XYZ file of C-alpha atoms in Angstrom:
590
model
C -90.749 29.243 5.326
C -92.325 30.046 8.908
C -94.265 29.348 11.407
C -98.717 28.801 11.624
C -100.851 31.189 12.444
C -104.999 31.422 12.911
C -107.028 33.433 10.282
C -110.396 32.600 10.872
C -110.407 28.778 10.462
C -107.654 28.773 7.705
C -103.774 28.047 8.470
C -101.918 30.416 7.159
C -98.161 30.198 7.762
C -96.043 33.231 9.281
C -92.706 34.331 7.827
C -90.142 34.042 10.377
C -88.795 37.647 8.620
C -91.325 39.704 9.895
C -91.183 43.149 11.579
C -95.427 44.344 12.542
C -95.295 46.536 15.444
C -97.099 43.130 17.932
C -93.839 41.371 16.794
C -91.423 43.773 19.360
C -94.617 45.654 21.595
C -97.454 43.050 21.442
C -98.041 43.885 25.662
C -101.132 45.954 26.653
C -98.732 48.740 28.184
C -97.777 49.517 24.190
C -100.494 49.518 22.565
C -101.484 53.347 23.113
C -99.819 56.178 24.583
C -102.754 56.352 26.863
C -101.858 52.500 28.427
C -98.626 53.264 28.528
C -99.433 56.829 30.936
C -101.329 54.316 32.630
C -98.226 51.439 33.045
C -96.185 54.221 34.515
C -98.364 55.675 36.743
C -98.408 52.550 38.429
C -94.607 51.820 38.229
C -94.515 51.889 41.971
C -96.948 49.007 42.398
C -95.612 46.996 39.792
C -92.227 47.096 40.249
C -92.622 45.886 43.870
C -95.102 42.910 42.477
C -91.847 41.757 39.568
C -90.111 42.570 42.696
C -91.111 39.319 44.405
C -92.458 37.438 41.877
C -90.468 34.205 41.117
C -90.903 32.051 38.065
C -90.739 28.187 37.726
C -88.582 24.907 36.747
C -91.684 23.728 34.352
C -92.300 27.593 33.714
C -88.866 27.621 32.347
C -88.481 24.588 30.802
C -92.473 24.092 28.880
C -93.883 27.434 29.105
C -91.102 30.184 27.841
C -89.708 27.804 25.024
C -93.007 27.674 22.824
C -92.402 31.852 22.891
C -90.264 31.310 20.771
C -92.111 29.115 17.865
C -89.936 26.595 16.078
C -87.755 24.149 17.731
C -84.323 24.678 18.537
C -82.436 21.415 17.850
C -80.918 18.735 19.642
C -77.978 17.839 18.323
C -75.514 18.290 20.732
C -73.594 15.530 22.576
C -71.341 15.552 25.450
C -67.882 15.300 22.471
C -69.504 18.478 21.557
C -69.981 20.075 24.810
C -66.359 19.551 26.104
C -65.159 20.960 22.656
C -67.031 23.723 22.529
C -65.551 24.174 26.483
C -62.023 24.628 24.725
C -63.703 26.863 22.047
C -65.384 29.267 23.866
C -62.644 29.562 26.918
C -59.146 29.289 24.989
C -58.675 32.247 23.228
C -57.533 36.594 23.605
C -57.430 35.375 27.370
C -54.249 33.212 27.753
C -52.700 34.398 24.852
C -53.123 38.779 25.089
C -53.754 38.808 28.902
C -51.453 36.516 30.519
C -48.472 39.014 29.056
C -50.227 42.286 29.896
C -50.766 41.289 33.748
C -47.509 39.120 33.797
C -45.763 42.927 32.692
C -47.744 45.007 34.350
C -49.191 43.141 37.831
C -48.014 39.897 38.947
C -44.098 39.037 37.840
C -43.379 35.683 37.347
C -46.486 35.126 40.209
C -49.080 35.436 37.443
C -49.254 31.198 37.328
C -50.732 31.945 40.870
C -53.376 34.582 39.615
C -54.591 31.649 37.212
C -54.792 29.076 40.323
C -57.136 31.733 41.858
C -59.138 32.324 39.237
C -59.071 28.566 38.222
C -60.453 27.942 41.608
C -63.031 30.952 41.121
C -64.077 29.651 38.169
C -64.796 25.770 38.987
C -66.871 26.820 41.732
C -69.109 28.643 39.568
C -68.790 26.455 36.850
C -70.517 23.400 39.587
C -73.144 25.824 40.370
C -74.221 25.980 36.730
C -73.654 22.240 36.165
C -75.973 22.193 38.621
C -79.009 24.867 37.047
C -78.373 23.455 33.593
C -78.902 19.815 34.596
C -82.022 20.460 36.478
C -83.403 23.314 34.032
C -82.017 21.890 30.901
C -83.282 25.387 28.377
C -81.422 28.569 26.570
C -81.836 30.958 29.213
C -78.847 29.796 31.456
C -78.068 31.886 34.543
C -80.962 34.342 33.420
C -83.707 31.137 33.565
C -81.802 30.308 36.862
C -82.047 33.716 38.136
C -85.141 33.540 37.828
C -86.887 31.068 39.433
C -84.841 31.295 42.857
C -84.367 35.231 42.598
C -87.252 36.901 41.571
C -87.798 38.323 37.941
C -85.906 42.347 38.706
C -82.673 40.110 40.049
C -83.112 38.053 37.105
C -82.894 41.032 34.740
C -79.867 43.220 36.455
C -78.343 39.972 35.633
C -79.877 39.750 32.341
C -78.616 42.918 31.590
C -74.635 41.827 32.674
C -75.042 38.810 30.371
C -76.010 41.264 27.595
C -72.917 43.751 28.141
C -70.891 40.748 29.313
C -71.616 38.500 25.307
C -71.012 42.599 23.945
C -67.948 43.381 25.464
C -66.352 39.505 25.495
C -66.783 39.284 21.768
C -65.491 42.895 21.157
C -62.595 42.795 22.996
C -61.386 38.904 21.271
C -62.344 40.860 18.309
C -59.955 43.352 18.482
C -56.935 40.915 19.869
C -57.979 38.889 16.375
C -56.721 42.087 14.669
C -53.525 41.873 17.160
C -52.381 38.441 16.445
C -53.470 38.878 12.693
C -50.764 41.940 12.109
C -48.012 39.418 14.093
C -49.047 36.915 11.616
C -47.506 39.242 8.805
C -44.841 40.779 10.538
C -46.001 43.843 11.078
C -46.924 46.306 14.113
C -49.528 45.408 16.406
C -51.702 48.474 15.002
C -50.469 49.175 11.845
C -53.815 47.870 10.696
C -56.278 49.901 12.644
C -57.542 53.480 12.192
C -55.613 56.548 13.961
C -57.987 59.419 14.867
C -57.724 62.130 17.378
C -60.526 60.862 19.427
C -59.952 60.458 23.302
C -57.028 57.517 23.930
C -58.562 54.279 24.524
C -61.191 55.018 21.881
C -59.249 56.576 19.428
C -57.929 53.390 16.507
C -60.516 52.209 14.976
C -60.772 48.471 13.875
C -62.476 47.558 11.204
C -61.166 44.004 10.823
C -62.998 43.488 14.145
C -66.043 44.267 12.610
C -65.527 41.948 9.516
C -64.518 38.798 12.225
C -67.645 39.387 14.107
C -70.102 39.310 10.690
C -67.722 36.446 9.508
C -68.340 34.269 13.063
C -72.132 35.484 13.591
C -72.744 34.115 9.812
C -71.568 30.727 10.709
C -73.503 30.366 13.811
C -76.793 31.448 12.206
C -76.658 28.618 9.395
C -76.414 25.683 11.732
C -75.406 24.733 15.066
C -74.112 21.229 14.138
C -72.240 23.109 11.455
C -70.537 25.476 13.532
C -69.985 22.773 16.207
C -67.996 20.462 13.485
C -65.603 23.961 12.664
C -65.419 23.986 15.918
C -63.452 20.844 16.589
C -61.114 21.456 13.762
C -60.336 24.936 14.997
C -59.851 23.532 18.784
C -57.702 20.862 17.999
C -55.811 22.840 15.847
C -55.341 25.770 18.819
C -54.338 22.555 21.350
C -51.704 22.062 19.002
C -50.730 24.752 19.137
C -50.357 24.950 22.552
C -48.922 22.066 23.345
C -45.914 22.975 21.179
C -45.789 26.713 23.095
C -45.816 24.197 26.524
C -43.317 22.125 25.950
C -40.882 24.826 23.207
C -41.180 27.030 26.298
C -39.864 25.175 29.357
C -37.254 23.677 27.025
C -35.756 27.107 26.662
C -36.812 28.668 30.324
C -34.138 30.482 31.924
C -35.499 29.278 35.609
C -33.200 33.243 37.035
C -36.384 34.927 34.874
C -38.329 33.627 37.884
C -36.956 35.545 40.089
C -37.860 37.889 41.698
C -41.445 35.930 42.156
C -43.246 38.534 43.400
C -42.210 42.016 42.444
C -45.442 43.243 42.810
C -46.669 41.910 46.028
C -49.692 39.961 46.645
C -51.330 42.096 45.644
C -50.304 42.544 42.216
C -51.264 38.404 42.079
C -55.256 39.126 43.179
C -55.016 42.281 41.047
C -53.930 40.056 37.872
C -56.069 37.443 38.867
C -59.485 39.581 38.120
C -58.678 40.692 35.150
C -57.652 37.206 33.526
C -60.660 35.645 34.719
C -61.580 37.145 31.656
C -60.013 34.388 30.046
C -61.974 31.834 31.914
C -65.322 33.346 30.889
C -66.886 31.713 28.480
C -67.403 27.881 30.069
C -70.804 29.476 30.992
C -71.847 29.433 27.319
C -72.410 25.637 27.284
C -75.156 26.134 30.458
C -77.066 28.056 27.698
C -76.630 24.617 25.248
C -79.069 22.786 27.564
C -81.744 23.072 25.047
C -79.968 21.664 22.187
C -78.175 18.516 23.891
C -79.821 14.751 23.614
C -78.966 13.693 27.176
C -78.693 16.563 29.617
C -78.330 14.813 32.399
C -75.197 13.034 31.508
C -73.571 15.793 28.798
C -73.556 18.793 30.551
C -71.936 17.672 33.854
C -69.133 15.929 31.758
C -68.885 18.694 29.207
C -68.639 21.253 31.599
C -66.459 20.257 34.281
C -64.391 18.180 32.341
C -63.481 20.824 30.092
C -62.947 23.752 32.521
C -61.037 20.874 34.289
C -58.488 20.147 31.625
C -58.168 23.994 30.200
C -57.396 25.294 33.666
C -54.362 22.802 33.770
C -53.557 24.285 30.389
C -53.541 28.111 32.014
C -51.604 27.733 34.150
C -48.941 25.663 32.916
C -48.655 28.523 30.133
C -48.294 31.062 32.529
C -45.748 29.575 33.926
C -43.904 28.828 30.654
C -44.024 32.414 29.249
C -41.783 34.127 32.053
C -39.518 31.569 32.637
C -38.536 31.683 28.801
C -38.721 35.612 29.007
C -37.658 38.238 31.993
C -41.353 39.599 32.935
C -40.048 43.083 32.255
C -39.108 42.556 28.354
C -42.382 40.616 28.080
C -43.801 42.558 24.969
C -48.426 42.815 26.297
C -50.223 42.906 23.102
C -48.244 39.802 21.506
C -46.536 38.131 24.715
C -45.308 34.478 23.318
C -44.677 35.523 19.798
C -42.331 37.951 20.742
C -40.610 35.496 23.517
C -40.162 32.744 21.041
C -38.700 35.724 18.866
C -36.439 36.296 21.741
C -34.911 32.995 22.272
C -34.172 32.719 18.550
C -37.446 30.710 17.407
C -38.248 33.906 15.111
C -40.494 31.103 13.179
C -42.371 30.025 16.195
C -43.886 33.730 16.757
C -45.956 32.645 12.972
C -46.974 29.837 14.679
C -48.232 31.352 17.728
C -49.858 33.857 16.298
C -51.901 31.733 13.918
C -53.045 29.556 17.149
C -53.976 32.441 18.570
C -56.360 33.584 15.726
C -58.013 29.465 15.644
C -58.273 30.184 19.113
C -59.830 33.877 18.889
C -62.153 32.370 15.739
C -63.173 29.714 17.919
C -64.710 31.707 21.189
C -65.918 33.827 18.808
C -68.309 31.542 17.149
C -69.171 29.823 20.368
C -69.466 33.147 22.156
C -71.944 34.188 19.629
C -73.847 30.492 19.937
C -74.275 31.067 23.814
C -74.481 34.980 23.404
C -77.948 34.475 21.165
C -79.449 31.574 22.786
C -78.821 34.209 26.081
C -80.870 36.507 24.330
C -83.958 34.052 23.247
C -84.202 32.897 26.656
C -84.732 36.190 27.882
C -86.939 37.576 24.496
C -88.923 34.596 25.335
C -89.504 36.529 28.381
C -90.170 38.778 27.472
C -87.763 41.550 28.831
C -86.855 43.136 25.550
C -88.968 42.450 22.907
C -89.827 39.002 21.480
C -89.128 39.751 17.893
C -85.988 38.640 19.020
C -87.146 35.165 20.332
C -88.167 33.784 17.679
C -85.998 30.854 15.924
C -85.746 30.164 12.202
C -87.468 27.010 11.521
C -84.877 25.360 8.748
C -81.690 26.393 10.380
C -82.856 25.724 13.935
C -80.802 28.750 15.294
C -82.299 32.082 16.049
C -80.819 34.263 13.873
C -83.001 37.312 15.509
C -81.031 37.670 19.101
C -77.190 36.724 16.897
C -77.417 40.172 14.874
C -78.566 41.884 18.414
C -75.092 40.492 19.207
C -73.228 41.595 16.327
C -74.375 45.282 16.232
C -73.418 46.456 19.617
C -70.009 44.272 20.113
C -68.928 45.400 16.224
C -69.651 48.801 17.840
C -67.281 48.350 20.476
C -64.844 46.805 18.693
C -64.704 49.200 16.315
C -63.754 51.731 18.722
C -62.922 50.643 22.263
C -59.249 49.382 23.334
C -59.061 45.749 24.979
C -57.647 47.218 28.469
C -61.308 49.139 28.053
C -63.005 46.102 27.399
C -60.650 43.891 29.810
C -61.836 45.443 32.886
C -65.398 45.997 32.716
C -66.164 42.046 31.346
C -64.390 41.277 34.220
C -67.503 43.115 36.740
C -69.601 41.617 34.929
C -68.612 38.071 34.669
C -67.514 38.350 38.243
C -71.060 39.572 39.358
C -73.057 36.685 37.550
C -70.872 34.583 39.204
C -71.670 35.978 42.759
C -75.444 36.017 41.996
C -75.374 32.123 40.190
C -73.987 31.075 43.655
C -76.594 32.764 45.725
C -78.973 31.314 43.782
C -77.535 27.696 43.900
C -77.686 27.836 47.999
C -81.060 29.691 48.003
C -82.376 26.411 45.482
C -80.778 24.025 48.140
C -82.906 25.927 51.165
C -85.383 27.538 50.240
C -89.313 26.070 47.696
C -91.894 28.023 47.653
C -95.379 27.153 49.930
C -92.915 23.822 51.881
C -90.715 26.271 53.596
C -91.213 27.497 57.208
C -91.028 30.756 57.451
C -88.638 31.217 60.028
C -85.869 29.002 57.817
C -86.946 32.001 54.774
C -85.711 34.646 57.154
C -82.705 32.883 58.936
C -81.888 31.500 54.944
C -81.596 35.158 54.651
C -79.673 36.359 57.529
C -76.891 34.183 56.908
C -77.180 34.883 53.249
C -76.809 38.485 54.389
C -73.896 37.884 56.880
C -71.987 35.801 53.402
C -72.238 38.099 51.309
C -71.501 41.618 53.758
C -67.292 39.682 55.478
C -66.937 38.689 51.746
C -67.243 42.635 50.826
C -65.704 43.632 54.244
C -62.569 41.548 53.433
C -62.406 42.932 49.824
C -62.455 46.247 50.800
C -60.110 46.124 53.828
C -57.831 44.415 51.125
C -58.483 47.078 49.001
C -57.877 49.627 51.683
C -54.999 47.915 53.144
C -53.583 44.977 51.410
C -50.636 44.479 53.867
C -53.090 44.741 56.813
C -54.279 42.045 58.995
C -56.911 43.221 61.474
C -59.573 43.434 59.244
C -59.097 40.434 58.248
C -60.104 39.070 61.850
C -63.330 40.429 61.891
C -64.670 39.614 58.581
C -63.389 36.133 57.792
C -64.205 34.708 61.174
C -68.083 36.022 60.216
C -67.805 34.468 56.552
C -67.291 31.646 58.336
C -69.616 31.248 61.161
C -72.397 32.458 58.793
C -71.541 29.787 56.218
C -71.068 27.540 59.374
C -74.958 28.531 60.691
C -76.301 27.502 57.332
C -74.340 23.727 57.692
C -76.039 23.769 61.160
C -78.929 25.286 61.987
C -81.177 24.969 57.976
C -82.206 22.075 56.483
C -81.845 21.302 53.007
C -85.346 21.241 51.772
C -84.317 20.365 47.685
C -82.023 16.926 46.935
C -80.619 17.751 43.468
C -82.364 15.208 41.257
C -79.001 14.120 38.759
C -76.123 15.784 39.698
C -75.467 18.288 42.364
C -73.045 21.164 44.096
C -70.982 18.836 46.524
C -70.030 20.597 50.214
C -73.084 22.533 50.025
C -73.035 24.952 51.850
C -69.767 25.576 51.852
C -68.870 25.336 47.924
C -71.164 27.922 46.810
C -70.602 30.264 50.178
C -66.318 30.175 49.444
C -67.702 30.959 45.313
C -69.092 34.646 46.560
C -66.588 35.270 48.510
C -64.172 34.611 45.659
C -66.391 36.704 43.134
C -66.521 39.596 45.164
C -62.363 39.678 46.100
C -61.988 39.418 42.961
C -64.295 42.277 41.992
C -62.810 44.257 44.867
C -59.159 43.726 43.452
C -60.196 45.720 40.303
C -59.247 49.320 39.725
C -62.069 52.313 40.213
C -62.523 52.626 36.146
C -63.971 49.567 36.036
C -66.892 49.979 39.106
C -67.661 53.015 37.410
C -68.561 51.895 34.059
C -69.860 49.556 35.526
C -72.578 51.561 37.827
C -72.873 53.533 34.391
C -74.040 50.658 32.254
C -75.875 49.693 35.466
C -77.709 52.671 35.553
C -78.785 52.451 31.789
C -80.288 49.091 32.713
C -82.139 50.481 34.878
C -83.827 53.341 33.187
C -84.866 50.507 30.510
C -86.421 48.460 32.913
C -88.417 51.549 34.313
C -89.923 52.407 31.357
C -89.436 49.080 28.909
C -88.711 45.663 30.647
C -90.781 45.454 33.959
C -94.272 46.788 32.405
C -93.702 44.251 29.334
C -92.962 41.492 32.210
C -95.914 42.891 34.250
C -98.223 42.564 31.410
C -96.602 38.805 30.420
C -96.966 37.366 34.408
C -101.013 39.216 34.283
C -101.821 38.407 30.409
C -104.851 36.093 31.564
C -106.467 39.905 33.177
C -105.986 41.357 30.073
C -109.234 42.257 27.448
C -109.311 39.893 24.886
C -108.521 42.311 21.886
C -104.981 43.073 24.026
C -104.241 39.230 24.446
C -101.435 37.468 22.563
C -102.852 34.740 20.729
C -100.865 31.845 21.806
C -102.714 29.211 18.948
C -99.827 29.891 16.723
C -97.474 27.824 18.866
C -96.676 24.912 18.284
C -95.741 22.841 21.344
C -92.068 21.985 21.920
C -91.273 18.157 20.768
C -90.247 15.702 23.080
C -86.404 15.478 22.629
């Protein structure tokens, strides 16, 4: 079964399973080597055009979804979104990274790392909530940035979204294997295949690949059924977490909390940048907006409600671990299981391992759902082949996009260790969330064809001051964490840049239903905290991030730029090369 195409006077069914060149490269620039060479010769002009181009709310909500040919099913409520919040966030991060970072960087002060990351994450949640209420589409951050910051910035962010999805799924799948071996009472790497490859890539993990494949298959079948399964698994997981917290405090030894800052403040923020991974995933809820029955009511409840509860849970779990076992004795690979074993509750490690497996399974399920919807909307904009935008007519799910998640994630999960993956993931996640805060300020203070030019110039200047001062603070912290002179310059610059925006710029747009409070202060603080946490990561994470960004730019210059340019100027193309939209049915009203 498939969508309907028009051939002459007759309506012909189009199969969902199709593989023609027009489904992958329908744009004029790729019709022949001649048109492709012509497109490449215009790269400079086209780049300038896409750099300054902007989408709008109506296009993202009304026009782009038609390119999926079939609608996603509106079947989710705020109750589903809250549980999706739990399912997408609570998993490998809290069970694995807590032990790793407590042992290596923060000590008992790991709770402060979770507080810092939680505050930064909640600021990003506010930005996501306002956008997802007003632009309820599957594209999430990609759609929001395309509206406010333009195609090129949206593409760079889209690349990081895809990288975040691939790396995040791979990291969780690797952790799944570690906890599975703990459940079997075997060494953490005993189920992995040892090779002579470079360290960090030498332990092959076929179990992780299998788990990813199973999660993706479930996500393809039905969003509603995936939601039911997520409820059950998340409830089990939360019961285990409640047990962990209560039992840990019962066996707590306050003397284990000394010294509280064994690695100093630098260690706390270095750990905060890594454990931010534990909060990652909430943005997947925003991608469910297109399948939510009442986005204006359900999304704020689902996003803010779930993340508020999760932050409290994380802080309680983070403080309970070093109270139960001295931070120097914590096992970085299976911290909670081994900690319970050390206080005589050997049986509890199996319960903890089972809960962790449940949590990581739901993270994979919801992560696959969310990332596939990101990919769907990115493909709708033709930044990747539009074949990945197709929604299956029976399941109402983007099967092709889900497959695109599984293949690279599976390759990463097979080869890469968790520490390699987590550092790279944190940079991408923090970068995306920082850009979301910038986009929120642009949305509030700039409306095309309405905002005076002098106000736009002031907005750009104030944003540059906020971003530059935040980078300065982060850089000074990295170079001289015990100093204070640099902060005397950078922190006041950030403060006065934000104050100037609040005083000298009138807001051009008010949110229709739900809005971020204390604008511009909270979005500006979100920019500062995300940049600061990025600066707390090691140089290797940025090297990997830089390599991935270069790869993205090469792809953009040779493909993405020309595909999006052609779609934006489709009305100027020869009739023979236009994509026939008559076969795409109108989007049904919710």
